[in-house]
Amino acid sequence: MPVQIPDDTDFSSFKEQCENHEGWTARYNKGSVTVWCRDEECKTIQKLKMRIVCKDVTAETLYDVLHDTSYRKKWDSNMIDTHDIGRLTVNADVGYYSWKCPSPLKNRDFVTMRSWLPLGNDYLIINYSVKHPQYPPKKDYVRAVSLLTGYLIQSNGANSSTLYYLTQVDPKGSLPKWVVNRVSQFVAPKAMKKIYKACQKYPEWKRKHNPNLKPWIYPEQNTLPCINVADLVLQRADSLENIDESRLTEEKQAQHHSDDEET
């Protein structure tokens, strides 16, 4: 299937999904963080939505942090590798991301087309999986599929914001129930708090690291090679290998939990 770069209708639809909680079940609600899950007809699809209120972080700072791949290496301890592959338009590119899964699961990776849009007082970033001819599945990773993943950032005034993160992913495997529960009860809330802390430290870090370099705002700064959208194909989940990890037990999770807390 051909790849379509999102338009205003796609961004508006994503925003509506973030704000509308009908059909979603709250699985975690403590402090400023809420996590919802939604059961899909297809049991291999994992659909998760999160929200955090950032009382002393501007929407602009959140937007910068989520774009800045150099800074991501400082705060995203689940990330193994991330890099931009090429640009499609002034507000769309293609990138690679790999991340550590809870032991003993295999690690996952993605190749996604990402697009972003400031919309009034809001900022939106959305992505979905594509095939790139130079980035086939790797031997040591399970190539997962993002059906729709993204962020909605809303300004709550001069120095406050709300971040939504919505993800609809096919992890390409039959996951054990303890993984799904652990993600909603521990991994997801911790990830949102980690983003919040990263935002608090970002202004000082950015002052020392190319403070004027923000190609997501100033497209003339973008030095990525151009990619023709015709060279990309939508990544269909059924074209990738499916692995069965449903019988894996939660071994070593106490140690993994401890490691997470220290990062």
Short mmCIF file of N, CA and C in Angstrom, two decimals, residues 87-226:
data_model
loop_
_atom_site.label_atom_id
_atom_site.label_comp_id
_atom_site.label_asym_id
_atom_site.label_seq_id
_atom_site.Cartn_x
_atom_site.Cartn_y
_atom_site.Cartn_z
N ARG A 87 14.27 13.01 5.11
CA ARG A 87 13.09 13.88 5.18
C ARG A 87 12.21 13.70 3.96
N LEU A 88 10.91 13.86 4.18
CA LEU A 88 9.93 13.77 3.12
C LEU A 88 9.42 15.15 2.72
N THR A 89 9.04 15.95 3.74
CA THR A 89 8.57 17.32 3.54
C THR A 89 9.12 18.17 4.68
N VAL A 90 8.69 19.41 4.76
CA VAL A 90 9.17 20.29 5.85
C VAL A 90 8.68 19.82 7.21
N ASN A 91 7.61 19.00 7.23
CA ASN A 91 7.12 18.51 8.53
C ASN A 91 6.87 17.01 8.53
N ALA A 92 7.70 16.26 7.80
CA ALA A 92 7.59 14.80 7.80
C ALA A 92 8.95 14.19 7.50
N ASP A 93 9.28 13.12 8.24
CA ASP A 93 10.54 12.41 7.99
C ASP A 93 10.36 10.92 8.26
N VAL A 94 11.43 10.17 8.06
CA VAL A 94 11.44 8.74 8.32
C VAL A 94 12.57 8.46 9.31
N GLY A 95 12.30 7.61 10.31
CA GLY A 95 13.32 7.35 11.32
C GLY A 95 13.30 5.90 11.79
N TYR A 96 14.36 5.56 12.52
CA TYR A 96 14.52 4.21 13.07
C TYR A 96 14.59 4.31 14.59
N TYR A 97 13.95 3.35 15.27
CA TYR A 97 13.97 3.34 16.74
C TYR A 97 13.96 1.88 17.21
N SER A 98 14.87 1.55 18.12
CA SER A 98 14.87 0.21 18.73
C SER A 98 14.85 0.36 20.24
N TRP A 99 14.18 -0.58 20.91
CA TRP A 99 14.02 -0.44 22.36
C TRP A 99 14.09 -1.79 23.07
N LYS A 100 14.52 -1.70 24.32
CA LYS A 100 14.66 -2.89 25.16
C LYS A 100 13.31 -3.33 25.72
N CYS A 101 12.98 -4.58 25.50
CA CYS A 101 11.76 -5.15 26.08
C CYS A 101 12.09 -5.81 27.42
N PRO A 102 11.06 -5.95 28.28
CA PRO A 102 11.31 -6.62 29.56
C PRO A 102 11.84 -8.03 29.33
N SER A 103 12.90 -8.41 30.02
CA SER A 103 13.45 -9.76 29.94
C SER A 103 12.37 -10.76 30.37
N PRO A 104 12.21 -11.90 29.68
CA PRO A 104 13.07 -12.49 28.65
C PRO A 104 12.57 -12.28 27.21
N LEU A 105 11.76 -11.25 26.97
CA LEU A 105 11.25 -11.01 25.62
C LEU A 105 12.36 -10.52 24.70
N LYS A 106 12.18 -10.72 23.41
CA LYS A 106 13.11 -10.19 22.43
C LYS A 106 12.91 -8.68 22.27
N ASN A 107 13.98 -7.98 21.99
CA ASN A 107 13.88 -6.54 21.77
C ASN A 107 13.16 -6.26 20.46
N ARG A 108 12.52 -5.09 20.37
CA ARG A 108 11.75 -4.68 19.20
C ARG A 108 12.39 -3.49 18.51
N ASP A 109 12.09 -3.34 17.21
CA ASP A 109 12.48 -2.12 16.52
C ASP A 109 11.39 -1.71 15.54
N PHE A 110 11.46 -0.44 15.13
CA PHE A 110 10.48 0.15 14.22
C PHE A 110 11.19 0.98 13.17
N VAL A 111 10.59 1.05 11.99
CA VAL A 111 10.90 2.08 11.00
C VAL A 111 9.60 2.83 10.76
N THR A 112 9.59 4.12 11.05
CA THR A 112 8.33 4.86 10.99
C THR A 112 8.44 6.15 10.18
N MET A 113 7.31 6.54 9.61
CA MET A 113 7.16 7.86 9.04
C MET A 113 6.53 8.74 10.10
N ARG A 114 7.18 9.87 10.39
CA ARG A 114 6.71 10.75 11.45
C ARG A 114 6.33 12.10 10.84
N SER A 115 5.25 12.66 11.32
CA SER A 115 4.82 13.97 10.86
C SER A 115 4.39 14.80 12.06
N TRP A 116 4.56 16.11 11.96
CA TRP A 116 4.26 16.97 13.10
C TRP A 116 3.58 18.25 12.63
N LEU A 117 2.81 18.86 13.57
CA LEU A 117 2.03 20.04 13.21
C LEU A 117 1.68 20.86 14.44
N PRO A 118 2.08 22.13 14.49
CA PRO A 118 1.53 23.05 15.50
C PRO A 118 0.10 23.41 15.08
N LEU A 119 -0.84 23.34 16.01
CA LEU A 119 -2.24 23.57 15.69
C LEU A 119 -2.85 24.45 16.78
N GLY A 120 -2.90 25.77 16.53
CA GLY A 120 -3.36 26.68 17.56
C GLY A 120 -2.42 26.67 18.74
N ASN A 121 -2.94 26.37 19.93
CA ASN A 121 -2.10 26.25 21.13
C ASN A 121 -1.60 24.83 21.35
N ASP A 122 -1.91 23.95 20.41
CA ASP A 122 -1.52 22.54 20.54
C ASP A 122 -0.36 22.21 19.60
N TYR A 123 0.34 21.14 19.94
CA TYR A 123 1.35 20.56 19.06
C TYR A 123 1.04 19.08 18.92
N LEU A 124 1.17 18.55 17.71
CA LEU A 124 0.90 17.13 17.47
C LEU A 124 2.07 16.50 16.73
N ILE A 125 2.41 15.27 17.13
CA ILE A 125 3.41 14.46 16.46
C ILE A 125 2.81 13.07 16.31
N ILE A 126 2.74 12.55 15.07
CA ILE A 126 2.19 11.21 14.88
C ILE A 126 3.10 10.40 13.96
N ASN A 127 3.05 9.09 14.11
CA ASN A 127 3.85 8.23 13.24
C ASN A 127 3.14 6.91 12.96
N TYR A 128 3.56 6.26 11.89
CA TYR A 128 3.15 4.88 11.63
C TYR A 128 4.25 4.19 10.84
N SER A 129 4.24 2.87 10.88
CA SER A 129 5.34 2.08 10.32
C SER A 129 5.32 2.06 8.79
N VAL A 130 6.53 2.14 8.25
CA VAL A 130 6.71 2.04 6.79
C VAL A 130 7.87 1.08 6.52
N LYS A 131 7.94 0.62 5.28
CA LYS A 131 9.09 -0.16 4.81
C LYS A 131 10.04 0.78 4.09
N HIS A 132 11.32 0.70 4.46
CA HIS A 132 12.36 1.45 3.77
C HIS A 132 13.34 0.43 3.17
N PRO A 133 13.69 0.56 1.89
CA PRO A 133 14.51 -0.48 1.25
C PRO A 133 15.86 -0.72 1.90
N GLN A 134 16.40 0.29 2.59
CA GLN A 134 17.71 0.14 3.21
C GLN A 134 17.63 -0.27 4.68
N TYR A 135 16.41 -0.49 5.19
CA TYR A 135 16.24 -0.87 6.59
C TYR A 135 15.33 -2.10 6.73
N PRO A 136 15.78 -3.26 6.22
CA PRO A 136 14.99 -4.49 6.39
C PRO A 136 15.03 -4.95 7.84
N PRO A 137 14.16 -5.89 8.24
CA PRO A 137 14.20 -6.43 9.60
C PRO A 137 15.58 -6.98 9.95
N LYS A 138 15.99 -6.80 11.21
CA LYS A 138 17.30 -7.26 11.67
C LYS A 138 17.17 -8.61 12.38
N LYS A 139 18.25 -9.36 12.35
CA LYS A 139 18.23 -10.71 12.91
C LYS A 139 17.97 -10.72 14.42
N ASP A 140 18.53 -9.77 15.15
CA ASP A 140 18.46 -9.80 16.61
C ASP A 140 17.24 -9.06 17.18
N TYR A 141 16.38 -8.55 16.30
CA TYR A 141 15.21 -7.80 16.75
C TYR A 141 13.94 -8.36 16.13
N VAL A 142 12.83 -8.12 16.81
CA VAL A 142 11.52 -8.38 16.23
C VAL A 142 11.02 -7.05 15.67
N ARG A 143 10.75 -7.02 14.38
CA ARG A 143 10.25 -5.79 13.75
C ARG A 143 8.78 -5.62 14.11
N ALA A 144 8.49 -4.67 14.99
CA ALA A 144 7.12 -4.40 15.41
C ALA A 144 6.50 -3.37 14.46
N VAL A 145 5.19 -3.19 14.59
CA VAL A 145 4.47 -2.31 13.66
C VAL A 145 3.66 -1.28 14.45
N SER A 146 3.95 -0.01 14.20
CA SER A 146 3.14 1.08 14.73
C SER A 146 2.00 1.35 13.76
N LEU A 147 0.79 1.03 14.18
CA LEU A 147 -0.39 1.33 13.36
C LEU A 147 -0.73 2.81 13.46
N LEU A 148 -0.56 3.36 14.64
CA LEU A 148 -0.71 4.80 14.88
C LEU A 148 -0.17 5.10 16.27
N THR A 149 0.81 5.95 16.33
CA THR A 149 1.41 6.34 17.60
C THR A 149 1.67 7.84 17.56
N GLY A 150 1.51 8.51 18.68
CA GLY A 150 1.80 9.94 18.63
C GLY A 150 1.59 10.65 19.95
N TYR A 151 1.85 11.95 19.89
CA TYR A 151 1.75 12.83 21.05
C TYR A 151 0.83 14.00 20.74
N LEU A 152 0.06 14.38 21.72
CA LEU A 152 -0.70 15.63 21.70
C LEU A 152 -0.23 16.47 22.88
N ILE A 153 0.26 17.66 22.59
CA ILE A 153 0.74 18.57 23.63
C ILE A 153 -0.20 19.77 23.68
N GLN A 154 -0.75 20.05 24.86
CA GLN A 154 -1.69 21.16 25.02
C GLN A 154 -1.15 22.15 26.03
N SER A 155 -1.21 23.42 25.68
CA SER A 155 -0.76 24.48 26.58
C SER A 155 -1.85 24.77 27.60
N ASN A 156 -1.44 24.87 28.87
CA ASN A 156 -2.38 25.21 29.94
C ASN A 156 -2.11 26.61 30.47
N GLY A 157 -1.43 27.43 29.70
CA GLY A 157 -1.06 28.76 30.18
C GLY A 157 0.41 29.01 29.95
N ALA A 158 0.94 30.03 30.62
CA ALA A 158 2.30 30.48 30.36
C ALA A 158 3.35 29.43 30.69
N ASN A 159 3.13 28.64 31.74
CA ASN A 159 4.19 27.72 32.17
C ASN A 159 3.62 26.38 32.63
N SER A 160 2.66 25.88 31.87
CA SER A 160 2.04 24.60 32.22
C SER A 160 1.51 23.95 30.95
N SER A 161 1.52 22.62 30.93
CA SER A 161 1.07 21.91 29.74
C SER A 161 0.58 20.51 30.10
N THR A 162 -0.13 19.90 29.16
CA THR A 162 -0.60 18.52 29.30
C THR A 162 -0.10 17.73 28.10
N LEU A 163 0.43 16.54 28.38
CA LEU A 163 0.93 15.66 27.33
C LEU A 163 0.09 14.40 27.26
N TYR A 164 -0.43 14.09 26.07
CA TYR A 164 -1.06 12.81 25.79
C TYR A 164 -0.12 11.98 24.93
N TYR A 165 -0.05 10.70 25.22
CA TYR A 165 0.68 9.77 24.37
C TYR A 165 -0.27 8.63 24.05
N LEU A 166 -0.50 8.39 22.77
CA LEU A 166 -1.39 7.32 22.34
C LEU A 166 -0.63 6.40 21.41
N THR A 167 -0.72 5.09 21.67
CA THR A 167 0.00 4.15 20.81
C THR A 167 -0.89 2.96 20.48
N GLN A 168 -0.89 2.61 19.22
CA GLN A 168 -1.60 1.42 18.74
C GLN A 168 -0.57 0.60 17.97
N VAL A 169 -0.10 -0.47 18.59
CA VAL A 169 1.06 -1.21 18.09
C VAL A 169 0.74 -2.68 17.99
N ASP A 170 1.27 -3.31 16.93
CA ASP A 170 1.30 -4.76 16.85
C ASP A 170 2.73 -5.19 17.15
N PRO A 171 2.98 -5.75 18.36
CA PRO A 171 4.35 -6.09 18.74
C PRO A 171 4.88 -7.33 18.03
N LYS A 172 4.07 -7.90 17.14
CA LYS A 172 4.44 -9.09 16.38
C LYS A 172 4.82 -10.25 17.30
N GLY A 173 3.88 -10.63 18.10
CA GLY A 173 4.09 -11.76 18.99
C GLY A 173 2.93 -11.90 19.95
N SER A 174 2.68 -13.11 20.39
CA SER A 174 1.65 -13.34 21.40
C SER A 174 2.28 -13.10 22.77
N LEU A 175 1.98 -11.93 23.33
CA LEU A 175 2.63 -11.55 24.58
C LEU A 175 1.91 -12.17 25.78
N PRO A 176 2.67 -12.56 26.80
CA PRO A 176 2.03 -13.05 28.03
C PRO A 176 1.30 -11.91 28.73
N LYS A 177 0.26 -12.27 29.49
CA LYS A 177 -0.58 -11.25 30.12
C LYS A 177 0.21 -10.39 31.10
N TRP A 178 1.25 -10.97 31.74
CA TRP A 178 2.02 -10.19 32.72
C TRP A 178 2.73 -9.02 32.05
N VAL A 179 3.08 -9.17 30.77
CA VAL A 179 3.75 -8.06 30.06
C VAL A 179 2.78 -6.90 29.88
N VAL A 180 1.56 -7.22 29.40
CA VAL A 180 0.56 -6.18 29.17
C VAL A 180 0.23 -5.47 30.47
N ASN A 181 0.06 -6.24 31.55
CA ASN A 181 -0.24 -5.64 32.85
C ASN A 181 0.91 -4.77 33.35
N ARG A 182 2.12 -5.26 33.17
CA ARG A 182 3.29 -4.52 33.66
C ARG A 182 3.47 -3.22 32.90
N VAL A 183 3.19 -3.25 31.61
CA VAL A 183 3.32 -2.02 30.82
C VAL A 183 2.35 -0.95 31.31
N SER A 184 1.09 -1.33 31.54
CA SER A 184 0.09 -0.34 31.94
C SER A 184 0.26 0.12 33.39
N GLN A 185 0.74 -0.77 34.26
CA GLN A 185 0.84 -0.44 35.68
C GLN A 185 2.18 0.16 36.09
N PHE A 186 3.23 -0.12 35.32
CA PHE A 186 4.55 0.33 35.74
C PHE A 186 5.32 1.05 34.64
N VAL A 187 5.49 0.38 33.51
CA VAL A 187 6.34 0.93 32.45
C VAL A 187 5.79 2.24 31.91
N ALA A 188 4.48 2.27 31.59
CA ALA A 188 3.90 3.47 30.99
C ALA A 188 3.93 4.68 31.93
N PRO A 189 3.48 4.54 33.19
CA PRO A 189 3.55 5.70 34.09
C PRO A 189 4.99 6.19 34.29
N LYS A 190 5.92 5.25 34.41
CA LYS A 190 7.31 5.62 34.61
C LYS A 190 7.86 6.38 33.41
N ALA A 191 7.45 5.95 32.21
CA ALA A 191 7.92 6.62 30.99
C ALA A 191 7.41 8.05 30.93
N MET A 192 6.17 8.28 31.32
CA MET A 192 5.62 9.63 31.30
C MET A 192 6.33 10.53 32.30
N LYS A 193 6.60 9.98 33.49
CA LYS A 193 7.32 10.77 34.50
C LYS A 193 8.74 11.08 34.05
N LYS A 194 9.32 10.15 33.30
CA LYS A 194 10.68 10.35 32.80
C LYS A 194 10.72 11.49 31.78
N ILE A 195 9.71 11.55 30.91
CA ILE A 195 9.62 12.65 29.95
C ILE A 195 9.49 13.97 30.69
N TYR A 196 8.66 13.99 31.72
CA TYR A 196 8.45 15.20 32.52
C TYR A 196 9.77 15.69 33.12
N LYS A 197 10.51 14.78 33.74
CA LYS A 197 11.80 15.15 34.32
C LYS A 197 12.78 15.63 33.26
N ALA A 198 12.75 14.98 32.10
CA ALA A 198 13.63 15.38 31.00
C ALA A 198 13.31 16.80 30.54
N CYS A 199 12.04 17.14 30.53
CA CYS A 199 11.63 18.49 30.13
C CYS A 199 12.12 19.54 31.11
N GLN A 200 12.12 19.20 32.38
CA GLN A 200 12.59 20.16 33.39
C GLN A 200 14.07 20.47 33.23
N LYS A 201 14.84 19.51 32.73
CA LYS A 201 16.29 19.69 32.59
C LYS A 201 16.70 20.18 31.20
N TYR A 202 15.75 20.15 30.26
CA TYR A 202 16.10 20.42 28.86
C TYR A 202 16.59 21.85 28.59
N PRO A 203 15.93 22.89 29.11
CA PRO A 203 16.39 24.25 28.78
C PRO A 203 17.86 24.48 29.11
N GLU A 204 18.30 24.00 30.28
CA GLU A 204 19.71 24.17 30.66
C GLU A 204 20.62 23.35 29.73
N TRP A 205 20.21 22.11 29.41
CA TRP A 205 21.02 21.27 28.52
C TRP A 205 21.12 21.89 27.13
N LYS A 206 19.99 22.40 26.64
CA LYS A 206 19.96 22.93 25.27
C LYS A 206 20.82 24.18 25.14
N ARG A 207 20.92 24.95 26.19
CA ARG A 207 21.76 26.16 26.14
C ARG A 207 23.22 25.83 25.85
N LYS A 208 23.62 24.60 26.20
CA LYS A 208 25.02 24.19 26.02
C LYS A 208 25.20 23.30 24.78
N HIS A 209 24.12 22.96 24.09
CA HIS A 209 24.20 22.04 22.95
C HIS A 209 23.40 22.58 21.77
N ASN A 210 24.08 23.33 20.92
CA ASN A 210 23.44 23.90 19.72
C ASN A 210 22.09 24.54 20.03
N PRO A 211 22.10 25.58 20.85
CA PRO A 211 20.83 26.16 21.33
C PRO A 211 19.91 26.67 20.22
N ASN A 212 20.47 27.03 19.09
CA ASN A 212 19.63 27.58 18.01
C ASN A 212 19.24 26.54 16.97
N LEU A 213 19.70 25.29 17.16
CA LEU A 213 19.41 24.24 16.18
C LEU A 213 18.10 23.53 16.53
N LYS A 214 17.06 23.81 15.77
CA LYS A 214 15.76 23.18 15.97
C LYS A 214 15.11 22.97 14.60
N PRO A 215 15.59 21.98 13.84
CA PRO A 215 15.07 21.79 12.48
C PRO A 215 13.59 21.44 12.42
N TRP A 216 13.01 20.97 13.53
CA TRP A 216 11.57 20.69 13.56
C TRP A 216 10.76 21.99 13.55
N ILE A 217 11.41 23.10 13.90
CA ILE A 217 10.76 24.42 13.85
C ILE A 217 11.26 25.21 12.64
N TYR A 218 12.57 25.09 12.37
CA TYR A 218 13.20 25.83 11.28
C TYR A 218 13.66 24.83 10.21
N PRO A 219 12.79 24.49 9.25
CA PRO A 219 13.11 23.44 8.28
C PRO A 219 14.34 23.72 7.44
N GLU A 220 14.73 24.99 7.32
CA GLU A 220 15.94 25.30 6.56
C GLU A 220 17.20 24.75 7.22
N GLN A 221 17.11 24.37 8.51
CA GLN A 221 18.25 23.78 9.22
C GLN A 221 18.37 22.28 8.97
N ASN A 222 17.38 21.68 8.37
CA ASN A 222 17.35 20.22 8.18
C ASN A 222 18.34 19.80 7.10
N THR A 223 19.31 18.99 7.48
CA THR A 223 20.35 18.53 6.53
C THR A 223 20.17 17.06 6.15
N LEU A 224 19.05 16.45 6.51
CA LEU A 224 18.81 15.05 6.17
C LEU A 224 18.64 14.90 4.66
N PRO A 225 19.04 13.75 4.11
CA PRO A 225 18.80 13.51 2.69
C PRO A 225 17.31 13.43 2.40
N CYS A 226 16.91 13.86 1.22
CA CYS A 226 15.50 13.81 0.83
C CYS A 226 15.11 12.38 0.43
#
